[in-house]
mmCIF file of C-alpha atoms and ligand atoms in Angstrom:
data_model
loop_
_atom_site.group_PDB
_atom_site.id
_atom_site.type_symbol
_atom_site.label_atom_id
_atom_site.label_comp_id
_atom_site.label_asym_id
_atom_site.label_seq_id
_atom_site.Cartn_x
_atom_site.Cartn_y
_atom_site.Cartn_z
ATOM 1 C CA UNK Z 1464 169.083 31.787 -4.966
ATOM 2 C CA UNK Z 1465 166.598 31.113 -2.248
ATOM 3 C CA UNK Z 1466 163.840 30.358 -4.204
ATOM 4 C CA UNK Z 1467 165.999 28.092 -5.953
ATOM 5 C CA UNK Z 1468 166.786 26.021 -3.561
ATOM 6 C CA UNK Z 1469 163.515 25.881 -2.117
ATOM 7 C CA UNK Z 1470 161.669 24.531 -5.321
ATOM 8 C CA UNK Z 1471 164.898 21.438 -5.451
ATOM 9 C CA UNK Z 1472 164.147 18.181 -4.438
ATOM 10 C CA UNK Z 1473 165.983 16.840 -1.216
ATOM 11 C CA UNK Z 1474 166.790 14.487 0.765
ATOM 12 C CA UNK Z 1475 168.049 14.487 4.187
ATOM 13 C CA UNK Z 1476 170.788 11.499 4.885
ATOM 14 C CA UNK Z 1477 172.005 12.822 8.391
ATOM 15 C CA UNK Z 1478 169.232 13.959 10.830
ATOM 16 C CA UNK Z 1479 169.228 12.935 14.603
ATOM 17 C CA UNK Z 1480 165.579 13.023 15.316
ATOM 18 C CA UNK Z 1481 166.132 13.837 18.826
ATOM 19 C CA UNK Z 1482 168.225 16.779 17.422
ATOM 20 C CA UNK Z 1483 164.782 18.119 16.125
ATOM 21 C CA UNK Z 1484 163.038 18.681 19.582
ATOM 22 C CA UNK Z 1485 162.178 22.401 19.308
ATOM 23 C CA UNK Z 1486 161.859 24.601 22.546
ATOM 24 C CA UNK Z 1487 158.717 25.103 22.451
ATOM 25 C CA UNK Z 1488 157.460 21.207 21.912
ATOM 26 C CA UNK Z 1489 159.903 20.193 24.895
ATOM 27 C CA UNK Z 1490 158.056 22.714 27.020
ATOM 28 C CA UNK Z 1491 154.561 21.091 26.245
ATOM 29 C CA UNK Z 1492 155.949 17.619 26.559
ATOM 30 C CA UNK Z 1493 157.550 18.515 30.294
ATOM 31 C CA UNK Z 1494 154.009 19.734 30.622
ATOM 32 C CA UNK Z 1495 151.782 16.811 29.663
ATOM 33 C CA UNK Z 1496 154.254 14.157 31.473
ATOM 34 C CA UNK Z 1497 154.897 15.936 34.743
ATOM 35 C CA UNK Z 1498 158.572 16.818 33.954
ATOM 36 C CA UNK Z 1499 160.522 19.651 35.710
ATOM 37 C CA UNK Z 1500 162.851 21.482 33.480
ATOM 38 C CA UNK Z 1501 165.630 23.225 34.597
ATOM 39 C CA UNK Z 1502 164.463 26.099 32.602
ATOM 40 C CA UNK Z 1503 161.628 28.620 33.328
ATOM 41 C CA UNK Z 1504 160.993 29.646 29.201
ATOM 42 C CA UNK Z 1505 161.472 28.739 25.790
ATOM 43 C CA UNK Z 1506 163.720 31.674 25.790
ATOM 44 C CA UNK Z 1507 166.156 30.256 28.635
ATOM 45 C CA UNK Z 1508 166.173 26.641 26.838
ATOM 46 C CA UNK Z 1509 167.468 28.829 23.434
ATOM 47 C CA UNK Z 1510 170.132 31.170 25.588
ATOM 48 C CA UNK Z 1511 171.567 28.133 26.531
ATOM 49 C CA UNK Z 1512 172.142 26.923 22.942
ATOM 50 C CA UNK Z 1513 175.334 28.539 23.187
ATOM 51 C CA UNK Z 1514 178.079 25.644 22.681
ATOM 52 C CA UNK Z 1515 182.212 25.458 22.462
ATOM 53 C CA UNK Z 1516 182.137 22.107 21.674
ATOM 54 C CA UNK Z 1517 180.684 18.756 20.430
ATOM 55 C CA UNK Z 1518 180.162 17.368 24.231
ATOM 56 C CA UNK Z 1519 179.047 20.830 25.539
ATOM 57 C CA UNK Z 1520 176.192 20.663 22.805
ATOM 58 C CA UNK Z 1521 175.950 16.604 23.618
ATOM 59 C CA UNK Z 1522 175.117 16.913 27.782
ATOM 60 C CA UNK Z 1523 171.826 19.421 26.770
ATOM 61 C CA UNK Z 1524 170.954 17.600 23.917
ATOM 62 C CA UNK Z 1525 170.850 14.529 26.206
ATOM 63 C CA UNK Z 1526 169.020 16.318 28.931
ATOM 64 C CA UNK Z 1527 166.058 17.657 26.699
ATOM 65 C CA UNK Z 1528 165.326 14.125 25.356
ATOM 66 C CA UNK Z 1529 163.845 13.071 29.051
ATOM 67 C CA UNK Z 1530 160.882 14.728 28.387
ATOM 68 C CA UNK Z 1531 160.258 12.048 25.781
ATOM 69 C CA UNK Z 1532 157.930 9.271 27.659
ATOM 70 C CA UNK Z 1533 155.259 8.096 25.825
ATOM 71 C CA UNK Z 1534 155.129 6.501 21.984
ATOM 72 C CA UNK Z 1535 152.846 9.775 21.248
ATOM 73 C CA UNK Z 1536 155.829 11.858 22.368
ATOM 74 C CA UNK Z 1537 157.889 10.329 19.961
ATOM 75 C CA UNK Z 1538 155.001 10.243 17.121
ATOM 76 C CA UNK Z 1539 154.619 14.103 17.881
ATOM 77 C CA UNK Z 1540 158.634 15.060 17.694
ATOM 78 C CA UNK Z 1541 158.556 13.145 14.376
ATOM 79 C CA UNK Z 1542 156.049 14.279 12.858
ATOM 80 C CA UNK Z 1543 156.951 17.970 13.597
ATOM 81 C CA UNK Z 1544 160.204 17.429 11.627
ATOM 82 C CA UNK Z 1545 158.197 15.963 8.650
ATOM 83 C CA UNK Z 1546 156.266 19.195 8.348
ATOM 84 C CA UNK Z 1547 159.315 20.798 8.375
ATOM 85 C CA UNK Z 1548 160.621 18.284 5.979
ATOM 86 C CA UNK Z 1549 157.230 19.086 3.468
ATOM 87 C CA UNK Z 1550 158.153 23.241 4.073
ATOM 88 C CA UNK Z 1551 161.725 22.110 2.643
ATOM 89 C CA UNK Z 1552 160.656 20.022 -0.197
ATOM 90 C CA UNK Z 1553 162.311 17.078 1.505
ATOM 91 C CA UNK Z 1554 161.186 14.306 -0.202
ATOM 92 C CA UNK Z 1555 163.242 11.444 1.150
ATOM 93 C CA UNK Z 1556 164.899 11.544 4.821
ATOM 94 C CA UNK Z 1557 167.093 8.787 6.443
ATOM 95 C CA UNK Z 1558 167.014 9.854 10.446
ATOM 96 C CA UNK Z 1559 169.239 8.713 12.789
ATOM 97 C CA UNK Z 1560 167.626 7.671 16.289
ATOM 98 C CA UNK Z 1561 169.317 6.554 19.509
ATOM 99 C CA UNK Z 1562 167.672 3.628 21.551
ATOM 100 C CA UNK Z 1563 170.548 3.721 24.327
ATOM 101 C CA UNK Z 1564 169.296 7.767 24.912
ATOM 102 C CA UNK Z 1565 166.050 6.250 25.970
ATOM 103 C CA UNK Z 1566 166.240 2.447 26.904
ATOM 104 C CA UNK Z 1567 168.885 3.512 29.882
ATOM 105 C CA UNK Z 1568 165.956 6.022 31.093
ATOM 106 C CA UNK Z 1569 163.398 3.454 31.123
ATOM 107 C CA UNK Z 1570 161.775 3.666 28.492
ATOM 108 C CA UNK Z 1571 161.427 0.941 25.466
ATOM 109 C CA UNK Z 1572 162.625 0.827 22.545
ATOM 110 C CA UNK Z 1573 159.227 -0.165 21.437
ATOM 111 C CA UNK Z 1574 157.788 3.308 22.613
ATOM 112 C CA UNK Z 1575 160.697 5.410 20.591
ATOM 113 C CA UNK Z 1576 160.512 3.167 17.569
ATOM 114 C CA UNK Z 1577 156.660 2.707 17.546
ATOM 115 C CA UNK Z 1578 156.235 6.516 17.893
ATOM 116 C CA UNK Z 1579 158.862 7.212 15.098
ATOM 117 C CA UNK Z 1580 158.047 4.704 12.388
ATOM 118 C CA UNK Z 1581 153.920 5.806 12.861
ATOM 119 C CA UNK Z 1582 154.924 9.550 11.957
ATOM 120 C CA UNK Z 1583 156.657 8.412 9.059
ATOM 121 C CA UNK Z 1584 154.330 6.170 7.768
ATOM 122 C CA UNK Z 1585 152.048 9.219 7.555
ATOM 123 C CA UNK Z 1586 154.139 11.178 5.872
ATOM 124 C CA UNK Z 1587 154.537 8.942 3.715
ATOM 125 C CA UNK Z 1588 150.999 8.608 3.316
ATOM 126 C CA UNK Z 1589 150.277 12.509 3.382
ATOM 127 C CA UNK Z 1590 153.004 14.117 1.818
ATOM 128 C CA UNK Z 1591 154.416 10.898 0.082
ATOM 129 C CA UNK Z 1592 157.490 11.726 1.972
ATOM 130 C CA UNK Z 1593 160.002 8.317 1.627
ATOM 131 C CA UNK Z 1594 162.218 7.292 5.107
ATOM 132 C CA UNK Z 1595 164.475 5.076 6.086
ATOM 133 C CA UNK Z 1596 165.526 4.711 10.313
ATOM 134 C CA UNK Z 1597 169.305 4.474 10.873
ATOM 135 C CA UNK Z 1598 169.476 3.045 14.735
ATOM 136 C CA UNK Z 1599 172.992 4.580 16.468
ATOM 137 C CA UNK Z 1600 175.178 3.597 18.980
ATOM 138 C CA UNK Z 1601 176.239 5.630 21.881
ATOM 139 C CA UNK Z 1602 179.810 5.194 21.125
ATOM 140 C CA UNK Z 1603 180.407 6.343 25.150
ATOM 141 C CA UNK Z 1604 178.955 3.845 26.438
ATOM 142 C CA UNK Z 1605 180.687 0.397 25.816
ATOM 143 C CA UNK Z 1606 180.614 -2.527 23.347
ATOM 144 C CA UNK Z 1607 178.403 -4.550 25.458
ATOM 145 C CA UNK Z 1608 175.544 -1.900 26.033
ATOM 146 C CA UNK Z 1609 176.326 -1.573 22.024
ATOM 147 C CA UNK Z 1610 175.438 -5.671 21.459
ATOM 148 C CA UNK Z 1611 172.224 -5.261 23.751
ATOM 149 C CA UNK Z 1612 170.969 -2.625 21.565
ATOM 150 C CA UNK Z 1613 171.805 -4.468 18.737
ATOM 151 C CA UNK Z 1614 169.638 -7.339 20.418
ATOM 152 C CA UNK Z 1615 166.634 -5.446 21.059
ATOM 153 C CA UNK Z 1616 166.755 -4.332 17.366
ATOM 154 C CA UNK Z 1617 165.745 -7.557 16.523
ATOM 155 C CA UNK Z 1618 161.848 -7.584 16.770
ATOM 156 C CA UNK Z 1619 162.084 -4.227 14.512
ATOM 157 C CA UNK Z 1620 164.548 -5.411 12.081
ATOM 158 C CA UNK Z 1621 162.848 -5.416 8.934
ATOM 159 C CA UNK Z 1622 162.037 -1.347 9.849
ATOM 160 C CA UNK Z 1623 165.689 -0.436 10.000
ATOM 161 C CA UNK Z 1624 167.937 -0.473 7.161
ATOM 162 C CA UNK Z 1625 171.286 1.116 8.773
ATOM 163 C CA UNK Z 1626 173.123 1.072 12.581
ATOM 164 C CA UNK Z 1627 175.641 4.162 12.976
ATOM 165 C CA UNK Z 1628 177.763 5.603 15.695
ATOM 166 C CA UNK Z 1629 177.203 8.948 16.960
ATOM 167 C CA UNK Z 1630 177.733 10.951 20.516
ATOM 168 C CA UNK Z 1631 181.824 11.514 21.838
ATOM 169 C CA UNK Z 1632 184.033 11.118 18.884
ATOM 170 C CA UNK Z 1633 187.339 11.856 20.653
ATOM 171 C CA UNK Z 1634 188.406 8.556 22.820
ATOM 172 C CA UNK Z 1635 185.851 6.118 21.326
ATOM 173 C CA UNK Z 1636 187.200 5.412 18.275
ATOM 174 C CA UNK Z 1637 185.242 3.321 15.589
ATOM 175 C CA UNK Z 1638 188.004 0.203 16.696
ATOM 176 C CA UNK Z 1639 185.748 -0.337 19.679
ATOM 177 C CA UNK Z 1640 182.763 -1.232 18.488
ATOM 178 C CA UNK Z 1641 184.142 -3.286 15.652
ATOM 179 C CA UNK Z 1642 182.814 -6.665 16.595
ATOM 180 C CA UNK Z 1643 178.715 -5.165 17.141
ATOM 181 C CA UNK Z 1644 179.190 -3.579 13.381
ATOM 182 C CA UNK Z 1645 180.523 -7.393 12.157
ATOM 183 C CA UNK Z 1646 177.430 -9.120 13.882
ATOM 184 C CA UNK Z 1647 175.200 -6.407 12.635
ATOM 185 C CA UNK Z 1648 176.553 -6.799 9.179
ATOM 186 C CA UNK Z 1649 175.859 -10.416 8.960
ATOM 187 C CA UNK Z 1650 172.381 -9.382 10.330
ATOM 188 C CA UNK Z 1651 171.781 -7.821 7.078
ATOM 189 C CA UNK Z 1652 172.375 -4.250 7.934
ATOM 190 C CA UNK Z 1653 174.370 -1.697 6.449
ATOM 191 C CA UNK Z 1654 176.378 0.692 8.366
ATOM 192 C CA UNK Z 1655 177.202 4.340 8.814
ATOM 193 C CA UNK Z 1656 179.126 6.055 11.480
ATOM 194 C CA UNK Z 1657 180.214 9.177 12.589
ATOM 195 C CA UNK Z 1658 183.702 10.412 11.239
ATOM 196 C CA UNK Z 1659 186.348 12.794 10.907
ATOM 197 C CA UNK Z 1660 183.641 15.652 13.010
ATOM 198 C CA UNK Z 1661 186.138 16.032 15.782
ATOM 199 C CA UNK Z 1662 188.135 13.126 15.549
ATOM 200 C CA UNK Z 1663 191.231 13.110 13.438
ATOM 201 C CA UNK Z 1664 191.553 11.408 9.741
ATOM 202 C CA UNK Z 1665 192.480 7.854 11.688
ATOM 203 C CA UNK Z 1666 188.703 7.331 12.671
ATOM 204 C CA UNK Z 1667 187.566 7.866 8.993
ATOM 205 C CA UNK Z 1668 190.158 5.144 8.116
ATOM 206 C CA UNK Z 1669 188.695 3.082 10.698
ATOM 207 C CA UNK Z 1670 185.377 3.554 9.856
ATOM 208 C CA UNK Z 1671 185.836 2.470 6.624
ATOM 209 C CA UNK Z 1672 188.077 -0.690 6.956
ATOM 210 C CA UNK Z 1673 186.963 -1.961 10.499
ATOM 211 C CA UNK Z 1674 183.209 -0.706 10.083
ATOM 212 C CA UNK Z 1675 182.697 -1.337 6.424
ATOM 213 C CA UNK Z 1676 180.711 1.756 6.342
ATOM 214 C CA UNK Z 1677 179.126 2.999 3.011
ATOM 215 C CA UNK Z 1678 178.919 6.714 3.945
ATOM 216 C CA UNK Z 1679 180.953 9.108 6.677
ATOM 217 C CA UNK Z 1680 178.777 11.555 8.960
ATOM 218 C CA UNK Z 1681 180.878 14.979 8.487
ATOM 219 C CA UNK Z 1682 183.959 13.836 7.866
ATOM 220 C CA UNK Z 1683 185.337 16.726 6.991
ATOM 221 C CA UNK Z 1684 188.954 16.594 8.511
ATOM 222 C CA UNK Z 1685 189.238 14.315 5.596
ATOM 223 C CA UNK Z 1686 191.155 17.074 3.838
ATOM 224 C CA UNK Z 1687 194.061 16.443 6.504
ATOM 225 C CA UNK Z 1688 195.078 13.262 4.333
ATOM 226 C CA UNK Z 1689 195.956 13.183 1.054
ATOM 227 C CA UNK Z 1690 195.947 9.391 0.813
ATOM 228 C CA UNK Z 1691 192.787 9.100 2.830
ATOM 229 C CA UNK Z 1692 190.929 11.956 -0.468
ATOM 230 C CA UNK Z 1693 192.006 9.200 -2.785
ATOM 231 C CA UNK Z 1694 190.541 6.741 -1.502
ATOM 232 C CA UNK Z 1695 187.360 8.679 -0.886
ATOM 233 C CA UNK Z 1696 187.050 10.144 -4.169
ATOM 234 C CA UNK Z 1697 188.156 6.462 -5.750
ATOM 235 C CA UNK Z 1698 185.149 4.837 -4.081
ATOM 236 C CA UNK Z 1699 183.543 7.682 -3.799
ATOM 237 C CA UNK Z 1700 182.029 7.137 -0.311
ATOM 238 C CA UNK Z 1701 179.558 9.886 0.828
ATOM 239 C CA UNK Z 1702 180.276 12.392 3.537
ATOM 240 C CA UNK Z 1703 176.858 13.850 4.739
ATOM 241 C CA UNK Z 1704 178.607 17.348 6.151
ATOM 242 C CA UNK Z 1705 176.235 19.355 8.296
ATOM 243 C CA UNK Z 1706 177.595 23.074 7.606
ATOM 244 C CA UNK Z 1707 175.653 24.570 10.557
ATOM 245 C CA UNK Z 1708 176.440 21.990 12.959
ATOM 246 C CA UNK Z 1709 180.205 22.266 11.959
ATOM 247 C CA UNK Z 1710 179.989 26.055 13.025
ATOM 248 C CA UNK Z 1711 177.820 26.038 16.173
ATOM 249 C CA UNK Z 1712 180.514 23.540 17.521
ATOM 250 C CA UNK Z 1713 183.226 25.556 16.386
ATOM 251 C CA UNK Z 1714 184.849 22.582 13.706
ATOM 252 C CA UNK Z 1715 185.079 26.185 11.835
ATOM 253 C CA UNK Z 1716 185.194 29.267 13.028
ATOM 254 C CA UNK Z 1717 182.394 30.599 10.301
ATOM 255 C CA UNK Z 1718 180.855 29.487 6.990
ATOM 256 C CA UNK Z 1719 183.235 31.493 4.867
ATOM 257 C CA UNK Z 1720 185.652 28.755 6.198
ATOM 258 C CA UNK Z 1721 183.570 25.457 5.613
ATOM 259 C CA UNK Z 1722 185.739 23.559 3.274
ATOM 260 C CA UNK Z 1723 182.243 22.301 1.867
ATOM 261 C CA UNK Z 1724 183.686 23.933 -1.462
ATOM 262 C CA UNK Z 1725 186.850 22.031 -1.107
ATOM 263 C CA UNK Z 1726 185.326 18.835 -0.589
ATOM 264 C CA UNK Z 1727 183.557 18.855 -3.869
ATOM 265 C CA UNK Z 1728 186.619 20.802 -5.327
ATOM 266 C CA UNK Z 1729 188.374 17.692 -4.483
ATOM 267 C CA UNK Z 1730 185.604 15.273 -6.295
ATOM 268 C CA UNK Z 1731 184.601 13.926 -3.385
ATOM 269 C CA UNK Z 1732 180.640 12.979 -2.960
ATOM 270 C CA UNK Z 1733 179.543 15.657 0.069
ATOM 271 C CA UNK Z 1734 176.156 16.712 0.483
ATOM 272 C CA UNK Z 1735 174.567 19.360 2.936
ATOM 273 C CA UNK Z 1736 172.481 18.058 6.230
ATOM 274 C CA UNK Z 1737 170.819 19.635 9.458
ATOM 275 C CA UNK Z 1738 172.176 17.492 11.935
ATOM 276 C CA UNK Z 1739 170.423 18.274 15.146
ATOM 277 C CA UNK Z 1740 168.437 21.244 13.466
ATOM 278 C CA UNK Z 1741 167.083 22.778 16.978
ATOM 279 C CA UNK Z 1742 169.966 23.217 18.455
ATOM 280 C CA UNK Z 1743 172.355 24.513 15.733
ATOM 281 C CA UNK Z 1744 169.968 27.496 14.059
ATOM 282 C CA UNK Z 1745 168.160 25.812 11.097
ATOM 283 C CA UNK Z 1746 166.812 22.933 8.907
ATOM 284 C CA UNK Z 1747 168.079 21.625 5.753
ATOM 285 C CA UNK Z 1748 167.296 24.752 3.747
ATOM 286 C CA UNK Z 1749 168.711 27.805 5.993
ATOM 287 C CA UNK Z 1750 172.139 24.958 5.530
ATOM 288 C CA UNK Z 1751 171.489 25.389 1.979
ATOM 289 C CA UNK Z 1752 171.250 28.955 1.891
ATOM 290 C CA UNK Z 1753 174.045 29.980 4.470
ATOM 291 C CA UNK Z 1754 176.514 27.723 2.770
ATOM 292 C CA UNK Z 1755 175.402 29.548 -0.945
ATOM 293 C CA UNK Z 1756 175.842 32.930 0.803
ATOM 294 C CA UNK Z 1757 178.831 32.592 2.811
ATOM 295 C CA UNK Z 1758 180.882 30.783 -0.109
ATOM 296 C CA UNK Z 1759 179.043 32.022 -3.227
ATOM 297 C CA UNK Z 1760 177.860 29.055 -4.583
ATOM 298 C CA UNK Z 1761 176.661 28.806 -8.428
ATOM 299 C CA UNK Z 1762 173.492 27.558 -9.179
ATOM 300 C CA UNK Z 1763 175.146 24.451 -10.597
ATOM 301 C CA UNK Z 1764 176.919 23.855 -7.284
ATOM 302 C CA UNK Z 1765 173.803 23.882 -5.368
ATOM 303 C CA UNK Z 1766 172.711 21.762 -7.807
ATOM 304 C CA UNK Z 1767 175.171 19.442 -7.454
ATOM 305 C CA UNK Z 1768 174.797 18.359 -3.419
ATOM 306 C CA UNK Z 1769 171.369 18.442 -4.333
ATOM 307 C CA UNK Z 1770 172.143 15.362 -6.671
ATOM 308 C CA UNK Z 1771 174.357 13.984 -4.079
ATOM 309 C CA UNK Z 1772 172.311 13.689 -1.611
ATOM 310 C CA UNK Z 1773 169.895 11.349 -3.831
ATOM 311 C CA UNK Z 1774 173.012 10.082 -5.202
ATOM 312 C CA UNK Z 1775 174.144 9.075 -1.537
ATOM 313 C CA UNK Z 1776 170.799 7.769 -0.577
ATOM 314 C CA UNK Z 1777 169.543 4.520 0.455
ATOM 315 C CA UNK Z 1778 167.166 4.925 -2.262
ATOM 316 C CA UNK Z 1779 166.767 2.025 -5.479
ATOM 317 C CA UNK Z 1780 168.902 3.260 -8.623
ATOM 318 C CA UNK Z 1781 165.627 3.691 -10.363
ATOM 319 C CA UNK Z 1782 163.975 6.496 -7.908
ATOM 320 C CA UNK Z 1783 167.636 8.149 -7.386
ATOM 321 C CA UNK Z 1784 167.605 8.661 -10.914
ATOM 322 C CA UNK Z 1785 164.303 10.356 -11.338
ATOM 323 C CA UNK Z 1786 164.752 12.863 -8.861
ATOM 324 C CA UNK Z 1787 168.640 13.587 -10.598
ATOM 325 C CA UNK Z 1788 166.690 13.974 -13.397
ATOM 326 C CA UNK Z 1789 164.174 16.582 -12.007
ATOM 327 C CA UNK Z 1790 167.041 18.217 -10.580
ATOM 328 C CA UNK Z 1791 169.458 18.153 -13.593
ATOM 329 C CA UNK Z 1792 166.478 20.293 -15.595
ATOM 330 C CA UNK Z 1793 166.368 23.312 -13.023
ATOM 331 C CA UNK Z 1794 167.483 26.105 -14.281
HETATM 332 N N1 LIG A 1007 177.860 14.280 16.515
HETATM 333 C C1 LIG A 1007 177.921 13.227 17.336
HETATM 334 N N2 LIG A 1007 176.867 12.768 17.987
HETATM 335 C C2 LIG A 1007 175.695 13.377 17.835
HETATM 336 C C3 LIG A 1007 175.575 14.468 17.018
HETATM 337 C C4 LIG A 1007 176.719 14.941 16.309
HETATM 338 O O1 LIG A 1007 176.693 15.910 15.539
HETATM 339 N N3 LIG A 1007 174.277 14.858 17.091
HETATM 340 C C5 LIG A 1007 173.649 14.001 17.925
HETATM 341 N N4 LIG A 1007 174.511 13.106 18.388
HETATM 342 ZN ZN1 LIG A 1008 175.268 13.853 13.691
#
């Protein structure tokens, strides 16, 4: 089963690239920009990768992104994912990044975005790789810091095809930043938001009729409403679930209990992601392979959120349908 889903084409719909700051690169970067750490070793930063909770996880993944400075810090985090993305056969990633985690430490949103979109463009060049950037609000921090964002977006419009909401589910429902996703939809931009991680069916509904949003991230507490699955599986809306993410922050208590299964069961369009892949234990394939483990996929299952995630892409019709092809001929 491994080397079956190793050889399948993938892409990767919900990836915050922050989330893909290994140890050992946030080490050097301390290093080369004169940053203390409160750690003393790559070990210690791992040890303390031990999380009961979404905002638990949020307050270290927040600390290690200070060591981020300079556009070649950026460049470098990127383009250490996109080698990872090559090892994975990746071949199209949208990634999530989060001006407000840098602009409020001083740095531009120039540096992060410059860094980012120059590692993609190589990978797109070396490993013919295809991206798309997917800007998020902080949803803890208010509407207002949510419009300036939106603002400063504005020179590198043309370079971001999504905004989304991530950080502190509970208490910041998708209600509150209604008005930014209505501006940024008449900008041109289509939207995405976290849903349904932590938060309870009610912000998926939200999401969806206040946000407009054309996929969920997780959503999986969708299963708590039976009217909310219809209308899911009607429109069929993506949910990009992120099976190791859901169990390092204890949304289940192991994979055996993912409803991953059940989402599909229920014909809904799910598809497997990393999330924040250094901080919850793996890239896209070790999701793939604990998922087929733990709840004894079939090679057609695999198969299938391998189609959905193309199917759920940003992608033209035309290049979603080649790589469904390539995938539908696997045996
Ligand atoms: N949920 C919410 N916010 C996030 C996440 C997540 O999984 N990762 C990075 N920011
Ligand atoms: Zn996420």
């Amino acid at each position: 089963m491994r080397d079956f889903i190793k050889k399948l084409p993938k892409a990767e719909l919900h990836l915050h690239i922050e989330g893909s700051l290994e140890p050992e690169l946030m080490f050097e970067l301390a290093k080369r920009n004169d940053i203390r750490l409160n750690y003393s070793s790559v070990d210690e930063i791992r040890a303390a990768y031990n999380f009961s909770n979404l905002q638990d996880f949020l307050d270290i993944y927040y600390a290690g992104a200070g060591v981020l400075q300079k556009e070649e810090d950026f460049f470098d985090l990127t383009w250490a994912y996109l080698k990872r993305c090559k090892e994975d056969n990746i071949v199209h990633t949208e990634i999530f990044f989060d001006p407000q985690t840098h602009t409020d430490r001083g740095i531009s949103f120039a540096t992060a975005f410059n860094g980012i979109k120059r590692a993609l463009k190589k990978a797109e060049d070396d490993f013919q790789i295809s991206s798309e950037i997917i800007m998020c609000f902080l949803r803890h921090l208010d509407e207002k810091a949510a419009f300036e964002t939106l603002e400063q977006a504005s020179e590198f419009k043309d370079d971001i095809i999504a905004v989304g909401l991530d950080s502190s589910e509970v208490g910041h429902p998708p209600s509150k930043f209604q008005r930014v996703f209505e501006k940024a939809l008449g900008e041109g931009y289509l939207t995405v938001a976290h849903a349904g991680e932590e938060g309870d069916p009610s912000y998926i509904w939200e999401a969806l009729d206040l946000l407009k949003v054309k996929r969920i991230d997780h959503g999986v507490r969708c299963l708590e409403d039976k009217e909310l699955v219809a209308r899911l599986k009607e429109e069929q809306i993506p949910l990009t679930v992120c099976p190791l993410s859901n169990i390092k922050l204890r949304v289940f208590d192991q994979m055996k209990d993912h409803n991953i299964k059940a989402l599909l069961d229920e014909g809904l369009m799910a598809m497997i992601n990393s999330d924040d892949p250094s901080y919850f234990g793996g890239y896209l394939n070790e999701n793939y392979f604990q998922v087929a483990e733990a709840l004894d996929c079939s090679k057609e299952e695999i198969k299938q959120l391998a189609m959905n995630s193309f199917s759920s892409s940003f992608l033209s019709e035309d290049k979603k349908n080649i790589y469904i092809q390539k995938i539908k001929e696997e045996l």
